[in-house]
PDB file of C-alpha atoms and ligand atoms in Angstrom:
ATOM      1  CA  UNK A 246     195.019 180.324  62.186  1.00  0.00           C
ATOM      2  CA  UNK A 247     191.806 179.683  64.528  1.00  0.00           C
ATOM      3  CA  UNK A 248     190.964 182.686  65.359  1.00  0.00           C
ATOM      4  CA  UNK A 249     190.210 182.628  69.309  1.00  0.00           C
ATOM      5  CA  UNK A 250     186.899 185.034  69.789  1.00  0.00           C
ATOM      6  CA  UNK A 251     185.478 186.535  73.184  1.00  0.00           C
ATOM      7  CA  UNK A 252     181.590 186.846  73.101  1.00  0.00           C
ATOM      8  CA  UNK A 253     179.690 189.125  75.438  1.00  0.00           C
ATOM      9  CA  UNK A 254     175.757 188.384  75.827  1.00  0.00           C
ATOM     10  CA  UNK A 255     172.982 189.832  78.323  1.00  0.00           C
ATOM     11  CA  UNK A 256     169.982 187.662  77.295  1.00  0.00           C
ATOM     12  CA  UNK A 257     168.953 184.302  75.209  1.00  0.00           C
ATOM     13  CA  UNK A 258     172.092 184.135  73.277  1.00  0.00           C
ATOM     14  CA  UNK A 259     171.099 182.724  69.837  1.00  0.00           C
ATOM     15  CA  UNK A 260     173.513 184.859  67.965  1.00  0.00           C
ATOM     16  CA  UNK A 261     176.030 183.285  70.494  1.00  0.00           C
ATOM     17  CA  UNK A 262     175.047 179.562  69.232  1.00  0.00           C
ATOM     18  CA  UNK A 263     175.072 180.615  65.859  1.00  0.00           C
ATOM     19  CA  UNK A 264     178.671 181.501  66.517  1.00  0.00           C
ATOM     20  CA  UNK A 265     179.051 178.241  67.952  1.00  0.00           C
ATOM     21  CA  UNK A 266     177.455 176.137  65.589  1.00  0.00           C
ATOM     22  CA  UNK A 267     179.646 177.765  62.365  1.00  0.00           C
ATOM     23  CA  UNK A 268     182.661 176.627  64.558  1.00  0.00           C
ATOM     24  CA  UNK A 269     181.262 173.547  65.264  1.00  0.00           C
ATOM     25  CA  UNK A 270     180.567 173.128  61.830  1.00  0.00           C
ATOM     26  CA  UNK A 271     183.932 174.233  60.087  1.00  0.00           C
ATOM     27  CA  UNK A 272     182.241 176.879  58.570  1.00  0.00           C
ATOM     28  CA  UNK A 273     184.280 179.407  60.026  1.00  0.00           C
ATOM     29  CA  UNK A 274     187.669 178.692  61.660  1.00  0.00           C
ATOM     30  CA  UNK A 275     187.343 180.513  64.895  1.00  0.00           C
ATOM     31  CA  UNK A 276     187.035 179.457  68.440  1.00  0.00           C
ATOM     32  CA  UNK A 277     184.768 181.009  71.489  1.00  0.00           C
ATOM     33  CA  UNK A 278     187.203 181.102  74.202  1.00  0.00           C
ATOM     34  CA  UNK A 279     185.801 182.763  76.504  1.00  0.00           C
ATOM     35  CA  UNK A 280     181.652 184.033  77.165  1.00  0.00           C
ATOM     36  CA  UNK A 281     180.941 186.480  79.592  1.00  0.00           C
ATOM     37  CA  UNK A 282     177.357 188.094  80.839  1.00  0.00           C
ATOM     38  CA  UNK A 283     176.576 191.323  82.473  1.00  0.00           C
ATOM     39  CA  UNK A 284     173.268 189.615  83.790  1.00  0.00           C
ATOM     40  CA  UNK A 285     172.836 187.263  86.827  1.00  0.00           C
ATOM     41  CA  UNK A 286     170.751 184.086  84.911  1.00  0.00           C
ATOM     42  CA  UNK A 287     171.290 184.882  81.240  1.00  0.00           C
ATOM     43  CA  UNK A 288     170.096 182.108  79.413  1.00  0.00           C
ATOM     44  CA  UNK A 289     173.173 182.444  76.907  1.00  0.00           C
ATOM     45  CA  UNK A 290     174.970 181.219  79.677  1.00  0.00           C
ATOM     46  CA  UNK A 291     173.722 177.655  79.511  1.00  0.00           C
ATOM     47  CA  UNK A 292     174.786 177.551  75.405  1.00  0.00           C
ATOM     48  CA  UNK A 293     178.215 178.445  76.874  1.00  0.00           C
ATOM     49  CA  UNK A 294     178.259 175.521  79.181  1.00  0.00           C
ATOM     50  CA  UNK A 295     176.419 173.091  76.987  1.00  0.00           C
ATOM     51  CA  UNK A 296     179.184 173.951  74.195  1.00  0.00           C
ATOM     52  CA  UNK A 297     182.051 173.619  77.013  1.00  0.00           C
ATOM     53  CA  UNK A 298     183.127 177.041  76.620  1.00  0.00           C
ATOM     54  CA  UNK A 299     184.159 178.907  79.660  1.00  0.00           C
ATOM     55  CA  UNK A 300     182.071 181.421  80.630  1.00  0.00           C
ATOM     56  CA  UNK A 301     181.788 184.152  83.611  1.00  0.00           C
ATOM     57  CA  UNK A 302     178.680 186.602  85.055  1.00  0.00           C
ATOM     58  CA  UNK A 303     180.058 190.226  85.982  1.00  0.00           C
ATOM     59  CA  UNK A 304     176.985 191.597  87.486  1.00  0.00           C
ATOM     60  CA  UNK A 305     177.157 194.090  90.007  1.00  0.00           C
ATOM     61  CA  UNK A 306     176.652 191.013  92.553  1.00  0.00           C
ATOM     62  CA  UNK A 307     180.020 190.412  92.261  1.00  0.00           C
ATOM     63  CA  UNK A 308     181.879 193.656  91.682  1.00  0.00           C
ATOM     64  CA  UNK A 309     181.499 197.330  93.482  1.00  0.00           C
ATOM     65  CA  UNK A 310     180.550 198.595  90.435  1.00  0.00           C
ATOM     66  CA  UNK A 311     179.606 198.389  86.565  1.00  0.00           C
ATOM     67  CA  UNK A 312     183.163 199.863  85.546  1.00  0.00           C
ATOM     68  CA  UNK A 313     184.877 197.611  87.916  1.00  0.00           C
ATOM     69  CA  UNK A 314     182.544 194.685  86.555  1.00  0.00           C
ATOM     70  CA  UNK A 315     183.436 195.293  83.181  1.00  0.00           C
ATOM     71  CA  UNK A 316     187.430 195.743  84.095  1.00  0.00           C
ATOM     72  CA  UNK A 317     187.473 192.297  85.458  1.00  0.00           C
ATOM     73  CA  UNK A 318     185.137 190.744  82.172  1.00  0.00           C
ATOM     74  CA  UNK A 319     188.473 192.318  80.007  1.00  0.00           C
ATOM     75  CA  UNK A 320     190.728 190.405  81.951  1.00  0.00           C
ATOM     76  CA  UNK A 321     188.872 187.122  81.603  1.00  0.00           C
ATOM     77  CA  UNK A 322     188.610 188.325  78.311  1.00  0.00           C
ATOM     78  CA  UNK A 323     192.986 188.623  77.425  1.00  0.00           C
ATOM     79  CA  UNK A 324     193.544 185.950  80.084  1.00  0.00           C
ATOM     80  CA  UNK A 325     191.529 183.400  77.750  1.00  0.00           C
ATOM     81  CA  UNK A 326     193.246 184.557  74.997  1.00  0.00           C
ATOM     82  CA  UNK A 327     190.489 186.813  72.534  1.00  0.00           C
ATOM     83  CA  UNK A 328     191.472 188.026  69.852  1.00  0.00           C
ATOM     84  CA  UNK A 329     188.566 189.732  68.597  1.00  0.00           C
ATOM     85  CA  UNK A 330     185.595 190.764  71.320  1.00  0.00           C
ATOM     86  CA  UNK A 331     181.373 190.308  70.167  1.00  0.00           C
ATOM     87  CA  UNK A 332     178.751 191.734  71.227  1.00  0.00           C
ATOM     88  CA  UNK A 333     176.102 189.558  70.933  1.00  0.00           C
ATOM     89  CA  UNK A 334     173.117 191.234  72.293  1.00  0.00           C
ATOM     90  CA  UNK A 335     175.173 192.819  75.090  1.00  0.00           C
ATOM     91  CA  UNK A 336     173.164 195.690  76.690  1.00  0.00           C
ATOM     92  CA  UNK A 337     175.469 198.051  78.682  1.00  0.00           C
ATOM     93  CA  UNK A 338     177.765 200.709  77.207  1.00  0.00           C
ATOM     94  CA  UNK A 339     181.175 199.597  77.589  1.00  0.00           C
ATOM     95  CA  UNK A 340     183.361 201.672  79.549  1.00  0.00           C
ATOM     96  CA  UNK A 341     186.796 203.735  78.649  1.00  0.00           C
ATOM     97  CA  UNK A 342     188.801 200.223  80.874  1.00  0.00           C
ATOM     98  CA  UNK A 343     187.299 198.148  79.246  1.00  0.00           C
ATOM     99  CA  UNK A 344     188.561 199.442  76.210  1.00  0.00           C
ATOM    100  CA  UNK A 345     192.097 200.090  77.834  1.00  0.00           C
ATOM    101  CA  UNK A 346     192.235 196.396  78.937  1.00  0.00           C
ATOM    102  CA  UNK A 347     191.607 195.502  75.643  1.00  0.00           C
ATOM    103  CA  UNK A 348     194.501 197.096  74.031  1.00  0.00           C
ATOM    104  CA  UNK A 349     193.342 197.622  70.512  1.00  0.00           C
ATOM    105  CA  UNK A 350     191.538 194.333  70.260  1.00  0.00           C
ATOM    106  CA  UNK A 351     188.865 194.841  67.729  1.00  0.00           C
ATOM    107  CA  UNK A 352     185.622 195.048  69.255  1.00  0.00           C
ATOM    108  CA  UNK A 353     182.082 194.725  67.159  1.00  0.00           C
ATOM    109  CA  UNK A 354     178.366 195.057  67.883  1.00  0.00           C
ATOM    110  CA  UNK A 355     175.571 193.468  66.442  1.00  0.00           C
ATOM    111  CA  UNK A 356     172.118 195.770  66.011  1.00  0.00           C
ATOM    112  CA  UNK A 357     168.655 195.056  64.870  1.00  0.00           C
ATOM    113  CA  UNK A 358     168.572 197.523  62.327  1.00  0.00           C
ATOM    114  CA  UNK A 359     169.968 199.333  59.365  1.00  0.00           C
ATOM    115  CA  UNK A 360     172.023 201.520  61.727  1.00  0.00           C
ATOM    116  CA  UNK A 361     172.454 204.857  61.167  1.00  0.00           C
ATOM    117  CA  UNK A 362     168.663 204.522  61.619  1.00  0.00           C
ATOM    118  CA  UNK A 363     167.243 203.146  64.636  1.00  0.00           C
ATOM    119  CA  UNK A 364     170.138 203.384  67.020  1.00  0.00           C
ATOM    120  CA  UNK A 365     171.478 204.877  69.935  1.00  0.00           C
ATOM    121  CA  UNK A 366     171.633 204.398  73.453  1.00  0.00           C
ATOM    122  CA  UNK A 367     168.481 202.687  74.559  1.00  0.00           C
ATOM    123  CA  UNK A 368     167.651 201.040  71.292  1.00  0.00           C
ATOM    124  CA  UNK A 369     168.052 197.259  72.210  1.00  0.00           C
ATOM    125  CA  UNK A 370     165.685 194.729  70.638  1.00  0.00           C
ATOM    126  CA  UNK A 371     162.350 195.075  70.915  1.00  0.00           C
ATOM    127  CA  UNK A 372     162.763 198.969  71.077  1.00  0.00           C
ATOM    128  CA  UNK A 373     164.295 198.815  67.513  1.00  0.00           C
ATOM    129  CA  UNK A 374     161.589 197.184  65.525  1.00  0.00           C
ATOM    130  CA  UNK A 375     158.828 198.778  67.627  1.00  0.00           C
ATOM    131  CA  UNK A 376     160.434 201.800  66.203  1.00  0.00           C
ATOM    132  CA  UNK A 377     161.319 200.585  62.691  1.00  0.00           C
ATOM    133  CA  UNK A 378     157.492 199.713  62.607  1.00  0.00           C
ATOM    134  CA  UNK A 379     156.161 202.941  64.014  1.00  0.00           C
ATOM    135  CA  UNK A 380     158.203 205.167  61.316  1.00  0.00           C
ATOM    136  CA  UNK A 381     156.648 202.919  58.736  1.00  0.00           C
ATOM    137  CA  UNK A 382     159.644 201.881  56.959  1.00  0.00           C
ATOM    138  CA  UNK A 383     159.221 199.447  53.973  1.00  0.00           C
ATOM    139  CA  UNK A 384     162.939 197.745  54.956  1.00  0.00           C
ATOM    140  CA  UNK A 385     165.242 196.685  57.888  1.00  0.00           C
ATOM    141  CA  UNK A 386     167.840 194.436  58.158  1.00  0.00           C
ATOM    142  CA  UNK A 387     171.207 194.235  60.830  1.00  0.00           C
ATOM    143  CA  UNK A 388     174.276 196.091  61.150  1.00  0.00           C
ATOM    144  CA  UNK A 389     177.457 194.402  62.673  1.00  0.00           C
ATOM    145  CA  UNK A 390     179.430 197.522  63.253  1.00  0.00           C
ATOM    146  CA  UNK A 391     183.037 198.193  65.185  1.00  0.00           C
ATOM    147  CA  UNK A 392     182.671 199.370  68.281  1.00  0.00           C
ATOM    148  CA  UNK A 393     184.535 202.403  69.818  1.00  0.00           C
ATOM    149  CA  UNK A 394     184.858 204.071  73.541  1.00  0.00           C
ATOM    150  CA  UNK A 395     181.957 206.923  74.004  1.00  0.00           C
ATOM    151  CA  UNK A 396     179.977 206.293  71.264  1.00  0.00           C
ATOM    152  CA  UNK A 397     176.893 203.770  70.969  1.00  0.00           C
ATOM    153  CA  UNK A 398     175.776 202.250  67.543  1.00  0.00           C
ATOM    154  CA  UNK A 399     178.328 203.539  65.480  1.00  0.00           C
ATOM    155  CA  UNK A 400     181.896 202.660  64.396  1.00  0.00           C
ATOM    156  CA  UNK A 401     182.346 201.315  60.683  1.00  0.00           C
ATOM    157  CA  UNK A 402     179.611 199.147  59.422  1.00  0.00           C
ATOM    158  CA  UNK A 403     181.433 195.458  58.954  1.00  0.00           C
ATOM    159  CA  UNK A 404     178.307 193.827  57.066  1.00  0.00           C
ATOM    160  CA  UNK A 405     174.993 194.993  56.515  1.00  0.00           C
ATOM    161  CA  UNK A 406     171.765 192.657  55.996  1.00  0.00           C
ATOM    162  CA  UNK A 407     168.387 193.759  54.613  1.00  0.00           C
ATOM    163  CA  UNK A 408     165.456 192.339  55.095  1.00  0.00           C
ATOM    164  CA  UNK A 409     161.541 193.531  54.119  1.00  0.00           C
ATOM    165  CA  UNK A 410     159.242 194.815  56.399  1.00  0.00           C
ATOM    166  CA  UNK A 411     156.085 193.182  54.915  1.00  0.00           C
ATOM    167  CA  UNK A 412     152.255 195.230  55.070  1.00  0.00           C
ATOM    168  CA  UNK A 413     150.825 193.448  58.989  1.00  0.00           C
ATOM    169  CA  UNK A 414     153.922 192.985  60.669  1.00  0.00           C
ATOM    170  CA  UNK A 415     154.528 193.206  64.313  1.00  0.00           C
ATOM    171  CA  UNK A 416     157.139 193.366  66.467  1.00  0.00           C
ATOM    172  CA  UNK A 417     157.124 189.430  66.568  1.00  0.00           C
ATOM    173  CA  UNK A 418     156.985 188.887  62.972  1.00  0.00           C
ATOM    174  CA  UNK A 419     159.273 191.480  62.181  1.00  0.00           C
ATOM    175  CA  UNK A 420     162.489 190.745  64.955  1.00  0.00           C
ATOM    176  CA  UNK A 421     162.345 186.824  63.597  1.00  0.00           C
ATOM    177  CA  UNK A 422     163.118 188.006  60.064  1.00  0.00           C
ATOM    178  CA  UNK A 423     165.338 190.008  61.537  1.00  0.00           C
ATOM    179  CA  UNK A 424     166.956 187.787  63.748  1.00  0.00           C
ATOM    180  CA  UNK A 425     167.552 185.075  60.716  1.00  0.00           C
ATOM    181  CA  UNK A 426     169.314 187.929  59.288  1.00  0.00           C
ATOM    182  CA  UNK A 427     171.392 188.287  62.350  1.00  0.00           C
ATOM    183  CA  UNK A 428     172.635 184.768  62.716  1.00  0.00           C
ATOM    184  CA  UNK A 429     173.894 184.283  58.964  1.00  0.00           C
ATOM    185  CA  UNK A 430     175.291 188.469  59.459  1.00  0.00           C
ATOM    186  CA  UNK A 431     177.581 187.503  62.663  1.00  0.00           C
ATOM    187  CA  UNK A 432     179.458 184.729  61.361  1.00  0.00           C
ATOM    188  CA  UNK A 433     180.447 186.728  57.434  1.00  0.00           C
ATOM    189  CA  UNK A 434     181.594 189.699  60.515  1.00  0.00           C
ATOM    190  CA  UNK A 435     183.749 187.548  62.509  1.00  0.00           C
ATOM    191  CA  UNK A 436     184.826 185.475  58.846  1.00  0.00           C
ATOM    192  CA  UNK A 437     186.619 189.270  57.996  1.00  0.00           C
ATOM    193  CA  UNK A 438     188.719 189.104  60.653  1.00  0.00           C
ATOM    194  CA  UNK A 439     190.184 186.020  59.457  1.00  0.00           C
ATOM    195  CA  UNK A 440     193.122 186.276  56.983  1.00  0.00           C
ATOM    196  CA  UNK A 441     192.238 184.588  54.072  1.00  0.00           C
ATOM    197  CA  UNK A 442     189.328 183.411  55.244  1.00  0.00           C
ATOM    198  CA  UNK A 443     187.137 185.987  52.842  1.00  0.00           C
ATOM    199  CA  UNK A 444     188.855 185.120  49.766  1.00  0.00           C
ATOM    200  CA  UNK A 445     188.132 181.265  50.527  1.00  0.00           C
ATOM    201  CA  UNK A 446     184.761 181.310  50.923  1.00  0.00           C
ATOM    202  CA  UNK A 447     183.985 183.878  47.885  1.00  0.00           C
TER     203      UNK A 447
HETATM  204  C1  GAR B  62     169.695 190.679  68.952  1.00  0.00           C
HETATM  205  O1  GAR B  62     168.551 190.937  68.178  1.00  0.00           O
HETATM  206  C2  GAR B  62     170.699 191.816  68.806  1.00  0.00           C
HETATM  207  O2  GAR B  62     170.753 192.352  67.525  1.00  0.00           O
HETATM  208  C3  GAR B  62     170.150 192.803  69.802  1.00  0.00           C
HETATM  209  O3  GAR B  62     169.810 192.010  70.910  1.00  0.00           O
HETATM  210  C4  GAR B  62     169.353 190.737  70.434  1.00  0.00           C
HETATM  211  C5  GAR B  62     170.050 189.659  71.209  1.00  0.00           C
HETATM  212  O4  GAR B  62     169.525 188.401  70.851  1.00  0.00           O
HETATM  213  N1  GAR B  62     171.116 193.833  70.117  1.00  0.00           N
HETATM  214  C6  GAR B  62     170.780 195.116  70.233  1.00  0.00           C
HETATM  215  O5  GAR B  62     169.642 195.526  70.168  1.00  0.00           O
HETATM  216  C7  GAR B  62     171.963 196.048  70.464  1.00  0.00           C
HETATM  217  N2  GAR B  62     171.595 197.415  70.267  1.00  0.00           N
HETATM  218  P1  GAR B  62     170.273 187.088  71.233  1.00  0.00           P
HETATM  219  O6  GAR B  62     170.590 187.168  72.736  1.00  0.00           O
HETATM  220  O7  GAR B  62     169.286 185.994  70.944  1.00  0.00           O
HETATM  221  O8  GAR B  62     171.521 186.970  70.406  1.00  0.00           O
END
């Protein structure tokens, strides 16, 4: 079965079209269904329209407020038909409706890092491998973790990535080693969630 995925995105959105392009590609047999953004202009938003996906902005432009925002991004969400909701560099905490519109509906996270280090509220790109860099760590890598009301950056680790952190690096140097982490990281998460799928491509 195609497994029909939401995707939710503040930003650039290129762990959004990796998503896409493994579906494009057959190399993992799930659909986006539905995009939404949490930011007025996110540039993830024209992947979503270039791939013909339907998409929607829940900004506070729109709705009274962030909670209400976020209630009315589930229901897009179960109206289109998701089956399993990602994070894709999505930078607000989600709130207890969301969750509650979701009924049960897995929900996972993608994070910079080798979380339980270098997480938390606050610790969104840039932040993470300023920090990672800072504590002079020799390693980093991504975590795509569940997600779970009233906490932030933890849930049960899905997949795990390292990746060096080599003697020079900077922020620059370090977030696109990370980030070509990230893209292979996102698909083998969503690939779990597919019966069968796993065993298949082992
Ligand atoms: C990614 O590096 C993702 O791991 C990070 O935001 C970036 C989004 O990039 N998420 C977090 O830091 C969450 N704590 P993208 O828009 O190009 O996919």
């Amino acid at each position: 079965m195609t497994l029909p995925v939401g995707v939710l995105v503040s930003g650039r959105g290129t762990n959004l079209q990796a998503i896409l392009d493994a579906c494009a590609a057959g190399a993992l047999d799930a659909r986006v269904v539905f995009v939404g953004s949490n930011r007025d202009g996110a540039p993830a938003m024209i992947r979503a329209t270039r791939a013909g996906v339907q998409h929607g902005t829940f900004s506070l432009r729109g709705y009274p407020s962030r909670a209400a925002a976020q209630e009315a991004m589930a229901d897009a969400l179960v109206r289109a038909g998701a089956q399993l909701i990602v994070l894709a560099g999505f930078d607000h905490v989600l709130t207890p409706g969301f969750f509650l519109k979701l009924r049960g509906r897995p929900i996972i996270n993608i994070h910079p890092a080798l979380l339980p280090l270098f997480g938390g509220r606050g610790m969104l790109g840039d932040k993470v491998h300023e920090a990672v860099l800072r504590a002079g760590a020799t390693e980093s890598g991504v975590t795509v973790h569940r997600v779970h009301p009233d906490t932030v950056d933890m849930g049960e680790v899905i997949v795990q990535r390292r990746v060096p952190v080599h003697p020079g690096d900077d922020v620059p140097a370090l977030a696109a080693r990370v980030l070509e982490a990230e893209h292979q990281a996102i698909v083998d998460a969503i690939r779990t969630f597919i019966p069968g799928a796993a065993a298949r491509t082992a």
